PDB file of C-alpha atoms in Angstrom:
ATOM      1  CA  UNK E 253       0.000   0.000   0.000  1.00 61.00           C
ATOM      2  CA  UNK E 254       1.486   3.526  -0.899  1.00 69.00           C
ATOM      3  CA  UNK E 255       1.406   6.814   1.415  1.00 74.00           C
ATOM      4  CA  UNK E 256      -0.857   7.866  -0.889  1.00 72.00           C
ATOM      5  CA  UNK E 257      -3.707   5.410  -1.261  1.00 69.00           C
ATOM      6  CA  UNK E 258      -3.099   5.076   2.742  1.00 73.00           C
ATOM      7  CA  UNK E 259      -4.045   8.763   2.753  1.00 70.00           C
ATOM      8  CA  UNK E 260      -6.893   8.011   0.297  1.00 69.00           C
ATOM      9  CA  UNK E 261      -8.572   5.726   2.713  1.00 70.00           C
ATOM     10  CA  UNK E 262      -8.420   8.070   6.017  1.00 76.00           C
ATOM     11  CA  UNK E 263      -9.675  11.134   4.310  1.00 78.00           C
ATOM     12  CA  UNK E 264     -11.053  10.790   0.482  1.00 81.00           C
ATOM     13  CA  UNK E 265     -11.263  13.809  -1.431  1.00 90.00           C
ATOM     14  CA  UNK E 266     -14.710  14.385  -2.385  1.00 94.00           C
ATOM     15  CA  UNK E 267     -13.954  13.512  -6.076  1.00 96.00           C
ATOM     16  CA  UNK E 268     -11.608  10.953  -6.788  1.00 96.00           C
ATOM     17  CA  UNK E 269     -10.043   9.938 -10.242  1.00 96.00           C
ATOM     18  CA  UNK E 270     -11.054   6.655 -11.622  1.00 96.00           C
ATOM     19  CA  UNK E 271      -7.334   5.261 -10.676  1.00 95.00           C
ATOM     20  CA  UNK E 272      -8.331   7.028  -7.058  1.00 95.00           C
ATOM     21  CA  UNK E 273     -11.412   5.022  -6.797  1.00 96.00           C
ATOM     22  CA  UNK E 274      -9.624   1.750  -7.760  1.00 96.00           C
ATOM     23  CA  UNK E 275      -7.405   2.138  -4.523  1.00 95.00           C
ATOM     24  CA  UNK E 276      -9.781   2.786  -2.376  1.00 93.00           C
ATOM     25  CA  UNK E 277     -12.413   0.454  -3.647  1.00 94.00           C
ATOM     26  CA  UNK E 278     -10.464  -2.405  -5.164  1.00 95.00           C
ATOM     27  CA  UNK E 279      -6.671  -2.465  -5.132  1.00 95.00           C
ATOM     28  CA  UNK E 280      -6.680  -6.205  -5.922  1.00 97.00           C
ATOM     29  CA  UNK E 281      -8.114  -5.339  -9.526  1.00 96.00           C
ATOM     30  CA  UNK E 282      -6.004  -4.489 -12.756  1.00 96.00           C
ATOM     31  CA  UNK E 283      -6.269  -0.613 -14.120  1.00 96.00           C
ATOM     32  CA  UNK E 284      -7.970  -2.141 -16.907  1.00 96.00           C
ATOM     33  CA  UNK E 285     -10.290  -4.817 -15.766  1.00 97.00           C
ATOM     34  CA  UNK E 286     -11.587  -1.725 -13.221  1.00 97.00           C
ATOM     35  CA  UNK E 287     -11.441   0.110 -16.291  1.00 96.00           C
ATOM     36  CA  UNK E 288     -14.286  -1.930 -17.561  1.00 96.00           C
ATOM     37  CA  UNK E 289     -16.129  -2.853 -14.532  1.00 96.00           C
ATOM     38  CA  UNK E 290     -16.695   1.155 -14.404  1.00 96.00           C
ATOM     39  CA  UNK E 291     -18.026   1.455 -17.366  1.00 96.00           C
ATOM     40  CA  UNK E 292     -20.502  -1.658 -17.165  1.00 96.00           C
ATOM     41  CA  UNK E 293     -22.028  -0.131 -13.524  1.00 96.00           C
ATOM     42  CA  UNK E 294     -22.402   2.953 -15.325  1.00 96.00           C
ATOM     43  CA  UNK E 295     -24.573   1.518 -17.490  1.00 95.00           C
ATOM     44  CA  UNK E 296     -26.791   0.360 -13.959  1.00 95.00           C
ATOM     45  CA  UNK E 297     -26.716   3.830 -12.163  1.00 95.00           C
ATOM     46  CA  UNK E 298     -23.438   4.357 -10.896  1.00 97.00           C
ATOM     47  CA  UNK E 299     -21.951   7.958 -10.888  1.00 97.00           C
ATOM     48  CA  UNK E 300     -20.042   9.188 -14.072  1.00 97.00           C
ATOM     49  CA  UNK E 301     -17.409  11.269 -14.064  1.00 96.00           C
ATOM     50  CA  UNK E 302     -18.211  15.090 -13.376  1.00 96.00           C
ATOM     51  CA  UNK E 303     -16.509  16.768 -16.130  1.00 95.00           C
ATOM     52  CA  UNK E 304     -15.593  19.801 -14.072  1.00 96.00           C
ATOM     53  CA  UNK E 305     -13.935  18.380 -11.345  1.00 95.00           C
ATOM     54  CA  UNK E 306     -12.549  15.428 -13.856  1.00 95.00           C
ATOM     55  CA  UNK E 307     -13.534  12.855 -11.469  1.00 96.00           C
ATOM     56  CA  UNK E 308     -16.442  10.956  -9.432  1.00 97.00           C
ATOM     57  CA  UNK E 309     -18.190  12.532  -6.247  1.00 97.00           C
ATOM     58  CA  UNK E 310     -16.960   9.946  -3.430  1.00 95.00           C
ATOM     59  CA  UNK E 311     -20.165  10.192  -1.289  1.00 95.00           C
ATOM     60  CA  UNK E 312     -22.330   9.143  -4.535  1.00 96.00           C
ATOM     61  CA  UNK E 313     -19.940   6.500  -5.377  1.00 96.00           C
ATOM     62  CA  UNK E 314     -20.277   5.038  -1.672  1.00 94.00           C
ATOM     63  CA  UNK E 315     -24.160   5.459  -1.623  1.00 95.00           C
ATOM     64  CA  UNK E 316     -24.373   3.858  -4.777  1.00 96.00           C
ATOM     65  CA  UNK E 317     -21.951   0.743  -3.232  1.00 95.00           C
ATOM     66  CA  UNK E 318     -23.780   0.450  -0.132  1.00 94.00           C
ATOM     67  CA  UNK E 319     -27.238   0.335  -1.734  1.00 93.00           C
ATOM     68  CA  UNK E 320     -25.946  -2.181  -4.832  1.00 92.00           C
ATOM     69  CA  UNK E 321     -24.607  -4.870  -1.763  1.00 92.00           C
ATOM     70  CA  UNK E 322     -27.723  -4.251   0.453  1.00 90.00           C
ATOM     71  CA  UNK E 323     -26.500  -1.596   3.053  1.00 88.00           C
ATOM     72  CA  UNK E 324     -28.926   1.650   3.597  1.00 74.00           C
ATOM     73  CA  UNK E 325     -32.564  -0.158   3.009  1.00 65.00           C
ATOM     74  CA  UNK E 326     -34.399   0.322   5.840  1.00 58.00           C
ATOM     75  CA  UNK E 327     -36.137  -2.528   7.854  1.00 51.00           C
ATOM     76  CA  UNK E 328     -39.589  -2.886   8.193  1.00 51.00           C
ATOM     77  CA  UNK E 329     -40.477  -3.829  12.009  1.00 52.00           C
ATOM     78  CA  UNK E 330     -43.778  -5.288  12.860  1.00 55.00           C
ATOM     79  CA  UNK E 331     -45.605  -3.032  15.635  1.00 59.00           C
ATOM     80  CA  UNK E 332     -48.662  -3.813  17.667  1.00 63.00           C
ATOM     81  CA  UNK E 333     -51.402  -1.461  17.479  1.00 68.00           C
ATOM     82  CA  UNK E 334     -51.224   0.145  21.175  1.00 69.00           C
ATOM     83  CA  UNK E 335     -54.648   0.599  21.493  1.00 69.00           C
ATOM     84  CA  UNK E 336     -57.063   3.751  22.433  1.00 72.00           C
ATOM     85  CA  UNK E 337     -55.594   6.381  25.010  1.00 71.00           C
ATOM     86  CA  UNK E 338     -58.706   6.814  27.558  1.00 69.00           C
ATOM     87  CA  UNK E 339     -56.773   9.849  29.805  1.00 71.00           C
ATOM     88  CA  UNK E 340     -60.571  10.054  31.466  1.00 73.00           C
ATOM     89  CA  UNK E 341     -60.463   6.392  32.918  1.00 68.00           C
ATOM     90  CA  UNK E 342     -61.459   6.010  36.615  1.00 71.00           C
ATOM     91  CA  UNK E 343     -58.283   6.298  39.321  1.00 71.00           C
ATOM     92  CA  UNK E 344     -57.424   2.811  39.981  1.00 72.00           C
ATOM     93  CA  UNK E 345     -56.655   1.548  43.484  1.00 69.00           C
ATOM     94  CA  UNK E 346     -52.818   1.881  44.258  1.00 71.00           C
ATOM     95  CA  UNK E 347     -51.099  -1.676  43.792  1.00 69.00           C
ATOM     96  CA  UNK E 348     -50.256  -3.016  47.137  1.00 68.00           C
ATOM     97  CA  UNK E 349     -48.900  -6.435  48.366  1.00 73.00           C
ATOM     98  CA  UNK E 350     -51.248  -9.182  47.610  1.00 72.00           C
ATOM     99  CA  UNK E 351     -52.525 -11.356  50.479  1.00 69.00           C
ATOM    100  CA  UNK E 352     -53.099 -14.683  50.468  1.00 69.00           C
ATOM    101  CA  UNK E 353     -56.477 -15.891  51.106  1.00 68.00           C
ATOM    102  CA  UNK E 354     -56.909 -17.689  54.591  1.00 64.00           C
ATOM    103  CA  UNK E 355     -58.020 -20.861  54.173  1.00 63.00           C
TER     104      UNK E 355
END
């Protein structure tokens, strides 16, 4: 790992370079292959280049990631209906120690 993609990983720039992005997001593929593999997810959503900066926004790029390998959906939770609030209910007696009945 070089100084530089080290530094890439603690504090990306908000748009990398496509060489940039294949540090941080996979080192272990050629320049090439990555190459490709860019332009294929392009073709399913994933942020292009901006031609300004001459790069891709980082936060898009990880928000695209984490919602392509399941990360960011949110969970649906069953919940019980609670029921009616009734604030006008009778006081109830204060709970005490129960006796036992005498036999």
């Amino acid at each position: 790992m070089t100084d530089e993609s080290a530094n890439l990983r603690a504090a990306p720039p908000l748009y990398l370079t496509d060489h940039q992005l294949r540090d941080i997001v996979a080192p272990h593929i050629g320049v090439d292959r990555f190459r490709s593999i860019l332009k294929a997810l392009e073709a399913k959503g994933f942020p292009r280049q901006h031609t300004l900066f001459r790069g891709r926004y980082y936060p898009a790029v990880r928000t695209w990631l984490d919602a392509s390998n399941g990360l960011g959906k949110t969970a649906t939770i069953g919940m019980a209906e609670d029921g009616e609030e009734n604030w006008d209910a009778p006081k109830k007696r204060r709970p005490g120690p129960k006796m036992a009945d005498a036999h």
